[in-house]
Short mmCIF file of C-alpha atoms and ligand atoms in Angstrom, two decimals:
data_model
loop_
_atom_site.label_atom_id
_atom_site.label_comp_id
_atom_site.label_asym_id
_atom_site.label_seq_id
_atom_site.Cartn_x
_atom_site.Cartn_y
_atom_site.Cartn_z
CA MET G 1 -39.31 25.50 -33.01
CA LYS G 2 -42.21 23.57 -30.48
CA SER G 3 -44.42 20.75 -31.35
CA SER G 4 -47.22 21.14 -32.24
CA PRO G 5 -50.07 18.17 -30.48
CA ASP G 6 -51.94 15.74 -33.06
CA SER G 7 -55.22 18.01 -33.49
CA ALA G 8 -57.51 14.62 -31.53
CA ALA G 9 -54.08 13.92 -28.81
CA PRO G 10 -55.83 14.64 -25.38
CA PHE G 11 -52.30 15.70 -23.93
CA PRO G 12 -49.26 17.94 -25.52
CA PRO G 13 -46.11 15.38 -27.59
CA THR G 14 -44.04 16.87 -24.54
CA ASN G 15 -45.74 15.20 -21.71
CA PRO G 16 -43.54 12.30 -21.28
CA ALA G 17 -46.65 9.84 -20.58
CA TRP G 18 -48.25 10.61 -23.29
CA LEU G 19 -45.14 10.89 -24.66
CA LYS G 20 -44.13 6.88 -24.08
CA LEU G 21 -47.06 5.42 -24.78
CA ASP G 22 -47.60 7.42 -28.50
CA LEU G 23 -44.74 6.16 -29.38
CA TYR G 24 -45.28 2.50 -28.50
CA CYS G 25 -48.60 3.09 -30.61
CA LYS G 26 -46.61 5.06 -33.52
CA GLY G 27 -43.07 4.20 -33.48
CA ILE G 28 -39.75 6.00 -34.69
CA ARG G 29 -37.99 6.85 -37.82
CA LEU G 30 -34.74 7.09 -36.99
CA THR G 31 -32.44 9.21 -39.54
CA GLU G 32 -28.72 9.52 -39.97
CA GLY G 33 -26.37 8.44 -36.73
CA CYS G 34 -29.17 6.93 -34.60
CA LEU G 35 -29.10 3.14 -35.01
CA PRO G 36 -27.35 1.11 -32.28
CA GLN G 37 -24.41 0.13 -33.99
CA ASP G 38 -23.55 4.29 -34.26
CA THR G 39 -24.25 5.41 -30.89
CA HIS G 40 -23.44 2.78 -28.68
CA GLY G 41 -26.73 1.83 -27.60
CA ARG G 42 -28.05 -1.27 -26.61
CA PRO G 43 -29.42 -3.88 -30.22
CA ILE G 44 -32.64 -3.97 -31.31
CA LEU G 45 -34.00 -7.50 -30.24
CA ARG G 46 -37.21 -9.77 -31.30
CA THR G 47 -37.21 -10.81 -27.86
CA ARG G 48 -38.02 -9.44 -24.14
CA ALA G 49 -41.13 -11.10 -23.51
CA GLY G 50 -42.45 -11.10 -26.78
CA LEU G 51 -43.72 -7.73 -26.84
CA GLY G 52 -39.90 -5.73 -27.44
CA SER G 53 -37.91 -5.11 -30.71
CA GLY G 54 -37.26 -1.48 -31.06
CA ILE G 55 -34.93 1.12 -29.80
CA GLU G 56 -34.12 2.36 -25.63
CA LEU G 57 -34.23 5.47 -24.98
CA ILE G 58 -34.83 7.64 -21.90
CA LEU G 59 -37.46 9.79 -21.86
CA PRO G 60 -37.89 13.20 -19.88
CA GLU G 61 -38.89 12.87 -16.13
CA GLU G 62 -36.35 9.63 -16.55
CA LEU G 63 -39.21 7.26 -18.48
CA TRP G 64 -37.28 4.87 -20.22
CA THR G 65 -39.06 2.87 -23.77
CA ASN G 66 -38.72 0.68 -26.13
CA VAL G 67 -39.63 2.44 -28.78
CA PRO G 68 -40.68 0.49 -32.32
CA VAL G 69 -38.32 0.92 -35.23
CA THR G 70 -38.72 -2.12 -37.54
CA GLU G 71 -42.07 -3.33 -37.55
CA PRO G 72 -44.03 -1.57 -40.75
CA PHE G 73 -46.53 0.91 -38.86
CA ALA G 74 -43.09 2.89 -37.70
CA LYS G 75 -42.70 3.90 -41.09
CA ASP G 76 -45.30 6.25 -41.11
CA SER G 77 -44.08 7.78 -37.77
CA PRO G 78 -44.90 11.64 -37.16
CA TYR G 79 -41.57 11.20 -33.95
CA GLU G 80 -38.15 10.95 -35.35
CA LEU G 81 -35.01 10.26 -33.26
CA VAL G 82 -32.36 12.85 -34.46
CA ARG G 83 -28.30 13.38 -33.25
CA ARG G 84 -26.67 16.52 -33.08
CA ARG G 85 -23.11 15.04 -32.21
CA GLU G 86 -23.58 13.19 -29.58
CA GLU G 87 -27.19 14.89 -28.33
CA PHE G 88 -30.63 13.32 -29.44
CA PHE G 89 -33.78 14.79 -29.56
CA VAL G 90 -37.02 14.05 -30.95
CA THR G 91 -38.51 15.14 -33.53
CA HIS G 92 -42.60 15.76 -33.66
CA ASN G 93 -44.22 16.07 -37.60
CA GLY G 94 -40.61 17.85 -37.81
CA ASN G 95 -40.72 20.15 -34.74
CA HIS G 96 -38.20 19.47 -31.46
CA CYS G 97 -40.52 17.82 -29.26
CA VAL G 98 -37.49 16.90 -26.12
CA ASP G 99 -34.03 15.77 -26.01
CA VAL G 100 -33.51 11.84 -25.28
CA ARG G 101 -30.55 10.07 -23.81
CA ILE G 102 -29.43 6.62 -25.64
CA PRO G 103 -28.84 4.36 -23.16
CA GLU G 104 -25.65 2.23 -23.41
CA ARG G 105 -25.07 -0.91 -24.53
CA PRO G 106 -22.55 -2.39 -21.02
CA GLN G 107 -19.79 -3.36 -21.16
CA TRP G 108 -20.49 -6.73 -19.80
CA TYR G 109 -21.58 -7.76 -22.98
CA ASP G 110 -19.68 -8.83 -25.07
CA LYS G 111 -17.84 -11.00 -21.90
CA THR G 112 -18.59 -14.51 -21.54
CA THR G 113 -18.95 -16.91 -18.83
CA ARG G 114 -16.61 -20.09 -17.89
CA SER G 115 -18.45 -22.22 -19.37
CA GLY G 116 -17.92 -20.11 -23.05
CA LYS G 117 -21.51 -18.50 -23.23
CA ARG G 118 -21.80 -14.52 -24.10
CA MET G 119 -23.35 -12.99 -21.20
CA ASP G 120 -25.83 -11.18 -23.05
CA ARG G 121 -27.39 -14.30 -24.80
CA VAL G 122 -27.76 -15.69 -20.96
CA GLY G 123 -29.55 -12.32 -19.92
CA THR G 124 -29.95 -8.67 -21.29
CA LEU G 125 -31.12 -5.04 -19.43
CA GLN G 126 -34.13 -4.26 -19.89
CA GLY G 127 -34.79 -0.94 -19.20
CA THR G 128 -32.18 -0.93 -15.59
CA TYR G 129 -33.28 -4.42 -14.52
CA LEU G 130 -31.27 -7.55 -15.29
CA ALA G 131 -34.35 -10.29 -17.73
CA ILE G 132 -33.29 -13.51 -17.75
CA TYR G 133 -34.95 -16.63 -19.85
CA PRO G 134 -33.77 -19.38 -18.25
CA ALA G 135 -34.65 -22.35 -19.96
CA ALA G 136 -36.06 -23.86 -23.22
CA VAL G 137 -38.36 -22.32 -25.46
CA CYS G 138 -41.78 -21.97 -24.78
CA ASP G 139 -43.22 -25.98 -24.70
CA TYR G 140 -46.67 -23.53 -26.96
CA TRP G 141 -44.15 -23.26 -29.67
CA ARG G 142 -42.79 -26.84 -29.57
CA GLU G 143 -46.51 -28.60 -30.43
CA SER G 144 -47.88 -29.48 -34.39
CA PRO G 145 -50.04 -26.87 -34.67
CA LYS G 146 -48.54 -24.58 -32.43
CA ALA G 147 -50.75 -22.86 -29.94
CA ASN G 148 -48.50 -20.25 -28.57
CA CYS G 149 -50.38 -16.81 -27.94
CA ARG G 150 -50.50 -15.27 -30.93
CA PHE G 151 -49.13 -12.27 -30.52
CA CYS G 152 -45.99 -13.70 -28.97
CA SER G 153 -42.50 -13.55 -30.82
CA VAL G 154 -40.56 -15.63 -28.54
CA GLY G 155 -40.36 -18.98 -30.26
CA LEU G 156 -39.21 -17.18 -33.49
CA ASN G 157 -35.89 -15.67 -31.49
CA LEU G 158 -34.86 -18.32 -28.91
CA GLY G 159 -31.76 -19.65 -30.78
CA HIS G 160 -30.91 -16.44 -32.82
CA ASP G 161 -31.19 -14.10 -29.84
CA ASP G 162 -31.26 -15.58 -26.52
CA ALA G 163 -29.00 -19.36 -25.63
CA GLU G 164 -30.88 -23.01 -25.60
CA GLU G 165 -29.32 -23.58 -22.35
CA LYS G 166 -28.83 -21.63 -19.37
CA THR G 167 -26.68 -23.47 -16.20
CA VAL G 168 -27.34 -21.94 -12.10
CA GLU G 169 -23.78 -20.50 -13.18
CA ASP G 170 -23.69 -19.32 -16.60
CA VAL G 171 -27.17 -17.27 -15.23
CA LEU G 172 -24.94 -16.13 -11.29
CA GLU G 173 -21.95 -15.13 -13.55
CA VAL G 174 -24.58 -12.71 -16.15
CA VAL G 175 -26.08 -11.48 -12.61
CA HIS G 176 -23.01 -10.82 -10.58
CA ALA G 177 -21.14 -8.61 -13.67
CA ALA G 178 -24.49 -6.89 -13.65
CA ARG G 179 -24.76 -5.81 -10.58
CA ALA G 180 -21.19 -5.00 -10.40
CA GLU G 181 -20.99 -2.95 -13.85
CA SER G 182 -24.25 -1.75 -14.64
CA GLY G 183 -25.83 -1.42 -10.40
CA ILE G 184 -28.48 -3.39 -10.84
CA THR G 185 -31.24 -3.49 -7.90
CA TYR G 186 -33.51 -6.23 -9.31
CA VAL G 187 -33.78 -9.59 -11.86
CA ASP G 188 -36.54 -11.10 -13.71
CA PHE G 189 -36.88 -14.28 -14.52
CA ASN G 190 -39.73 -14.99 -17.06
CA THR G 191 -40.68 -18.49 -18.84
CA GLY G 192 -43.14 -19.74 -20.63
CA HIS G 193 -45.38 -23.06 -20.44
CA TYR G 194 -43.28 -26.56 -19.71
CA VAL G 195 -45.00 -29.54 -19.78
CA GLY G 196 -45.30 -30.56 -15.86
CA GLU G 197 -45.07 -27.09 -14.84
CA THR G 198 -41.05 -27.76 -14.45
CA TYR G 199 -40.46 -23.92 -14.31
CA LEU G 200 -40.25 -23.45 -10.78
CA ASP G 201 -38.23 -26.08 -9.96
CA ILE G 202 -36.21 -24.69 -13.10
CA LEU G 203 -36.33 -21.14 -11.19
CA GLU G 204 -35.75 -22.02 -7.13
CA PRO G 205 -32.38 -22.94 -7.20
CA MET G 206 -31.26 -19.66 -9.22
CA ILE G 207 -32.88 -18.27 -6.89
CA THR G 208 -31.96 -19.46 -3.88
CA ARG G 209 -28.35 -18.57 -5.29
CA ILE G 210 -28.89 -15.00 -6.42
CA LYS G 211 -30.74 -14.19 -2.74
CA ARG G 212 -27.66 -16.18 -1.12
CA GLU G 213 -25.42 -14.11 -2.91
CA THR G 214 -26.46 -10.94 -3.83
CA ASP G 215 -28.63 -8.02 -2.73
CA LEU G 216 -30.91 -7.83 -5.11
CA LEU G 217 -34.24 -8.24 -5.51
CA VAL G 218 -35.72 -11.37 -7.60
CA GLY G 219 -39.04 -11.64 -9.77
CA VAL G 220 -40.74 -14.44 -11.46
CA GLN G 221 -43.39 -14.11 -14.26
CA THR G 222 -43.99 -17.81 -14.93
CA PRO G 223 -47.76 -20.06 -15.50
CA PRO G 224 -49.52 -20.34 -12.87
CA HIS G 225 -48.41 -23.33 -10.28
CA HIS G 226 -51.43 -26.02 -9.78
CA ASP G 227 -49.95 -26.48 -6.17
CA LEU G 228 -50.20 -22.68 -5.34
CA SER G 229 -47.82 -23.22 -1.80
CA ARG G 230 -45.44 -23.40 -4.18
CA TYR G 231 -45.52 -19.53 -3.80
CA ASP G 232 -45.44 -19.85 0.14
CA ARG G 233 -42.00 -21.34 -0.88
CA LEU G 234 -41.07 -18.90 -2.85
CA GLN G 235 -41.35 -16.16 -1.20
CA ALA G 236 -40.22 -17.55 2.00
CA MET G 237 -36.92 -18.45 0.18
CA GLY G 238 -36.55 -14.21 -0.76
CA ALA G 239 -38.13 -13.78 -4.03
CA ASN G 240 -39.91 -10.72 -3.96
CA ARG G 241 -42.55 -11.02 -6.85
CA VAL G 242 -44.51 -13.04 -8.76
CA SER G 243 -46.42 -11.74 -12.19
CA PHE G 244 -49.20 -14.04 -14.57
CA CYS G 245 -49.30 -12.94 -18.09
CA PHE G 246 -52.88 -13.55 -18.73
CA GLU G 247 -53.19 -10.58 -21.40
CA LEU G 248 -56.90 -10.59 -21.37
CA PHE G 249 -59.85 -9.92 -19.29
CA ASP G 250 -62.70 -11.12 -21.66
CA GLN G 251 -63.04 -14.74 -21.51
CA ALA G 252 -63.74 -14.79 -25.73
CA THR G 253 -60.57 -12.51 -26.73
CA PHE G 254 -58.28 -14.92 -24.30
CA GLU G 255 -59.54 -17.64 -26.09
CA ARG G 256 -59.03 -16.37 -29.14
CA VAL G 257 -55.39 -14.95 -28.46
CA CYS G 258 -54.16 -17.60 -26.17
CA PRO G 259 -54.96 -20.67 -27.39
CA GLY G 260 -52.19 -22.62 -25.41
CA LYS G 261 -52.69 -21.08 -22.20
CA ASN G 262 -56.63 -21.63 -22.69
CA ARG G 263 -56.47 -25.28 -22.99
CA GLU G 264 -53.42 -25.32 -20.20
CA TYR G 265 -54.81 -23.23 -17.52
CA GLY G 266 -57.97 -21.42 -18.63
CA LEU G 267 -57.99 -17.79 -17.69
CA ASP G 268 -59.99 -18.35 -13.86
CA ARG G 269 -56.43 -20.44 -13.27
CA TYR G 270 -54.35 -17.34 -13.51
CA LEU G 271 -56.92 -14.99 -11.53
CA ARG G 272 -57.12 -18.03 -9.01
CA ALA G 273 -53.20 -17.89 -8.54
CA VAL G 274 -53.08 -13.69 -8.87
CA GLU G 275 -54.91 -13.52 -5.51
CA TYR G 276 -53.71 -16.23 -4.38
CA CYS G 277 -50.21 -14.53 -3.90
CA ALA G 278 -51.68 -10.53 -4.13
CA GLY G 279 -53.02 -12.52 -0.93
CA LEU G 280 -49.98 -12.79 0.61
CA SER G 281 -48.85 -9.56 0.72
CA LYS G 282 -48.92 -8.93 4.25
CA LYS G 283 -45.91 -10.79 4.69
CA GLY G 284 -43.86 -8.81 2.90
CA THR G 285 -41.45 -6.26 5.06
CA TRP G 286 -39.81 -3.69 3.98
CA LYS G 287 -36.04 -5.45 3.79
CA GLN G 288 -38.03 -8.30 1.99
CA PRO G 289 -41.28 -6.94 0.30
CA TRP G 290 -43.43 -9.48 -1.46
CA LEU G 291 -45.54 -8.05 -5.09
CA ALA G 292 -48.14 -9.73 -7.19
CA ASN G 293 -48.64 -9.03 -10.66
CA GLY G 294 -51.15 -9.29 -13.68
CA GLU G 295 -50.29 -8.45 -16.53
CA ILE G 296 -52.64 -7.38 -19.52
CA ILE G 297 -51.76 -6.20 -22.95
CA ALA G 298 -53.95 -3.02 -23.99
CA GLY G 299 -55.08 -3.09 -27.77
CA LEU G 300 -56.30 -6.33 -27.73
CA GLU G 301 -59.82 -5.97 -26.08
CA PRO G 302 -61.58 -2.59 -25.65
CA PRO G 303 -60.53 -0.42 -23.18
CA GLU G 304 -63.71 -0.81 -21.14
CA ALA G 305 -62.27 -4.04 -20.40
CA SER G 306 -58.58 -3.33 -20.15
CA ILE G 307 -59.68 -0.80 -16.84
CA ARG G 308 -62.00 -3.53 -15.30
CA ALA G 309 -59.14 -5.94 -15.33
CA ILE G 310 -57.15 -3.24 -13.28
CA ASP G 311 -60.26 -2.65 -11.64
CA TRP G 312 -59.90 -6.06 -10.04
CA MET G 313 -55.94 -6.34 -9.82
CA THR G 314 -56.22 -3.11 -7.72
CA SER G 315 -59.34 -4.87 -5.17
CA ILE G 316 -57.01 -7.90 -4.01
CA GLY G 317 -54.15 -5.72 -3.34
CA ALA G 318 -52.17 -6.88 -6.94
CA VAL G 319 -49.81 -4.00 -9.03
CA PRO G 320 -51.36 -4.24 -12.40
CA THR G 321 -48.92 -4.62 -15.47
CA VAL G 322 -50.05 -2.80 -18.84
CA CYS G 323 -47.86 -3.75 -21.75
CA VAL G 324 -49.46 -2.22 -25.10
CA PHE G 325 -49.75 -4.73 -28.08
CA ARG G 326 -47.07 -4.48 -30.69
CA PRO G 327 -48.04 -5.92 -34.02
CA LEU G 328 -44.15 -7.53 -33.94
CA GLN G 329 -42.76 -9.10 -37.49
CA GLY G 330 -42.94 -12.68 -37.90
CA THR G 331 -46.02 -13.36 -35.65
CA ASP G 332 -49.23 -14.90 -36.19
CA MET G 333 -50.34 -11.53 -34.99
CA ALA G 334 -48.41 -8.61 -37.64
CA ASP G 335 -50.82 -7.28 -40.14
CA GLU G 336 -52.81 -6.16 -37.40
CA PRO G 337 -52.61 -2.54 -36.69
CA PRO G 338 -51.64 -1.10 -34.04
CA PRO G 339 -53.27 0.95 -31.51
CA LYS G 340 -54.29 3.90 -30.53
CA ALA G 341 -52.95 5.82 -27.86
CA GLU G 342 -55.69 8.75 -28.11
CA GLU G 343 -58.41 5.12 -26.95
CA LEU G 344 -55.48 3.99 -24.28
CA ALA G 345 -54.92 7.08 -22.24
CA PRO G 346 -58.03 6.14 -20.14
CA VAL G 347 -56.56 2.84 -19.29
CA PHE G 348 -53.20 4.20 -18.16
CA GLN G 349 -55.20 6.82 -15.80
CA ARG G 350 -56.99 4.49 -14.40
CA LEU G 351 -53.93 2.56 -13.00
CA TYR G 352 -52.42 4.66 -11.35
CA GLU G 353 -55.76 6.31 -10.54
CA ALA G 354 -56.54 2.95 -9.26
CA CYS G 355 -53.07 1.59 -7.35
CA MET G 356 -53.41 5.54 -5.60
CA GLU G 357 -56.81 4.99 -4.54
CA ARG G 358 -56.17 1.22 -2.84
CA ASN G 359 -52.27 2.07 -1.56
CA LEU G 360 -50.51 -0.22 -3.50
CA PRO G 361 -47.27 0.40 -3.43
CA ILE G 362 -45.95 1.27 -6.99
CA GLY G 363 -42.33 2.62 -7.83
CA LEU G 364 -40.82 2.01 -4.69
CA ALA G 365 -37.57 -0.12 -5.78
CA PRO G 366 -34.42 2.21 -6.65
CA ASN G 367 -33.30 2.17 -10.10
CA ILE G 368 -35.81 0.16 -11.82
CA HIS G 369 -36.78 1.76 -15.67
CA VAL G 370 -38.60 -0.16 -17.59
CA SER G 371 -37.97 0.12 -20.80
CA LEU G 372 -41.34 -2.14 -22.35
CA VAL G 373 -44.46 -1.41 -20.07
CA LEU G 374 -45.77 2.09 -19.30
CA LEU G 375 -45.36 2.03 -15.20
CA PRO G 376 -48.18 3.11 -12.52
CA ASP G 377 -46.01 5.34 -11.11
CA GLU G 378 -45.21 6.83 -14.47
CA CYS G 379 -48.92 7.50 -15.80
CA ARG G 380 -49.50 10.25 -13.03
CA PHE G 381 -47.82 12.31 -15.60
CA LEU G 382 -51.50 11.27 -17.01
CA SER G 383 -53.81 11.93 -13.70
CA SER G 384 -57.01 13.18 -14.55
CA ARG G 385 -57.31 13.99 -10.98
CA PRO G 386 -53.47 14.70 -9.52
CA GLY G 387 -55.18 18.17 -7.53
CA SER G 388 -57.21 15.19 -5.01
CA LEU G 389 -54.19 12.29 -5.32
CA ALA G 390 -51.22 15.55 -4.22
CA ARG G 391 -50.61 14.11 -0.33
CA LYS G 392 -50.67 10.25 -1.68
CA GLU G 393 -48.72 10.95 -4.07
CA LYS G 394 -45.29 13.09 -2.34
CA LEU G 395 -46.47 9.91 0.94
CA ARG G 396 -45.63 7.43 -1.92
CA GLN G 397 -42.45 9.72 -3.67
CA TRP G 398 -40.95 9.65 -0.10
CA LYS G 399 -41.71 6.08 0.30
CA ALA G 400 -39.30 5.50 -2.33
CA SER G 401 -37.13 7.77 -1.04
CA ALA G 402 -37.07 5.96 1.89
CA PHE G 403 -36.41 2.57 0.39
CA ALA G 404 -34.00 3.30 -1.23
CA ALA G 405 -32.18 4.74 1.28
CA GLN G 406 -32.52 1.62 3.25
CA PHE G 407 -31.99 -1.07 0.36
CA TYR G 408 -28.18 1.12 -0.49
CA ALA G 409 -27.45 1.89 3.02
CA ARG G 410 -27.30 -2.11 3.24
CA ARG G 411 -25.80 -2.69 0.26
CA LYS G 412 -22.78 -0.58 1.14
CA TRP G 413 -22.55 -2.54 4.15
CA ARG G 414 -22.93 -6.15 2.24
CA ASP G 415 -20.08 -4.54 -0.07
CA ARG G 416 -17.53 -3.87 2.27
CA HIS G 417 -17.84 -6.98 4.18
CA THR G 418 -17.93 -9.33 1.18
CA PRO G 419 -14.48 -10.63 -0.10
CA PRO G 420 -14.38 -9.79 -4.09
CA ARG G 421 -14.89 -12.68 -6.10
S1 SF4 T 1 -46.74 -18.50 -22.95
FE1 SF4 T 1 -47.95 -17.09 -24.65
S2 SF4 T 1 -46.92 -15.41 -24.38
FE2 SF4 T 1 -45.74 -16.45 -23.10
S3 SF4 T 1 -43.60 -17.61 -24.87
FE3 SF4 T 1 -45.49 -18.28 -24.62
S4 SF4 T 1 -46.58 -18.30 -26.26
FE4 SF4 T 1 -45.45 -16.52 -25.58
#
């Protein structure tokens, strides 16, 4: 039976980008045999940049997602994950919607590093890339009273799901295992705030080693360092992406939701860093690409503010990363309602269209599927004017194929000429 659309929904639930967005907002109910321990899927963790908590699924068109299951609102979801022998599908209001796949839990998760840490406590796959939260918990969580961002769960998790101290050696061992066994192409480092702005000092030795020993693309997400020349240095050592989470474009909402960030840095400093790093894009090459991202959370401020943020970022050459607010259990905002997908759809439409209008390099890096955000290129399925952007979309897809071809050609050459570890 075909799924019947919600009367207010602007897209059918079979539209993969709409489904990804609607699942973020409504969650999913799991039926018998769908828990990760029954499916060899990845465990449900609360960690991962403070906004992830759910089950990882692969939707049609290779859209990876992380769907809320433990938050109370998921119990009322019209979506259900159903298992039929070894196959899985999503139903909507009881009707078949789409077939999905469940990404397997990598075998290297259960291995240990030479210092005895379980590898999945050093880094985990988020979608298809390796995510590492390399150091101690964000200092906003250590203050009394706490100054953490109110949506964030990072301080609730570290020490439970993550190892406390990760050495450069630990990280490199996990990076090599994930590259060899999971075929990753990208490593993402994410830190919170550390007194003394030590985040780049901690990351640089890890980045240097990864770039020396592998062909992986590397990105960092940290607060904005006061010394902007540190980003030139980061680029020179081979980093490929910097991302700044300013979360909100509306000043008053930023102050209310992110008290620590507001006190230590202020919204303006975040925006200056995004702009400075976007200016470094001209030094990027096909072999050594460079991208500046600004990250916001949709659903915590009016959609118009999110759209203004998108328009500002794309106008300076930065690519927006847009998360969807998830009221995670245990956080200060746990009792807030999740956003409505109908209200957020224009934000994600604008995300794709603004990037395409400015010819920004979206969706080019190979094998990067992100489960926690709806990527700009994935939002093409929501576009209100696919016809007028068709030529640009074709060119974008051609560039993505060309980038992947040269990346994997170099990987093949490298593997042939590198002695096994
Ligand atoms: S800066 Fe905010 S969002 Fe990031 S880890 Fe710290 S409290 Fe969480």
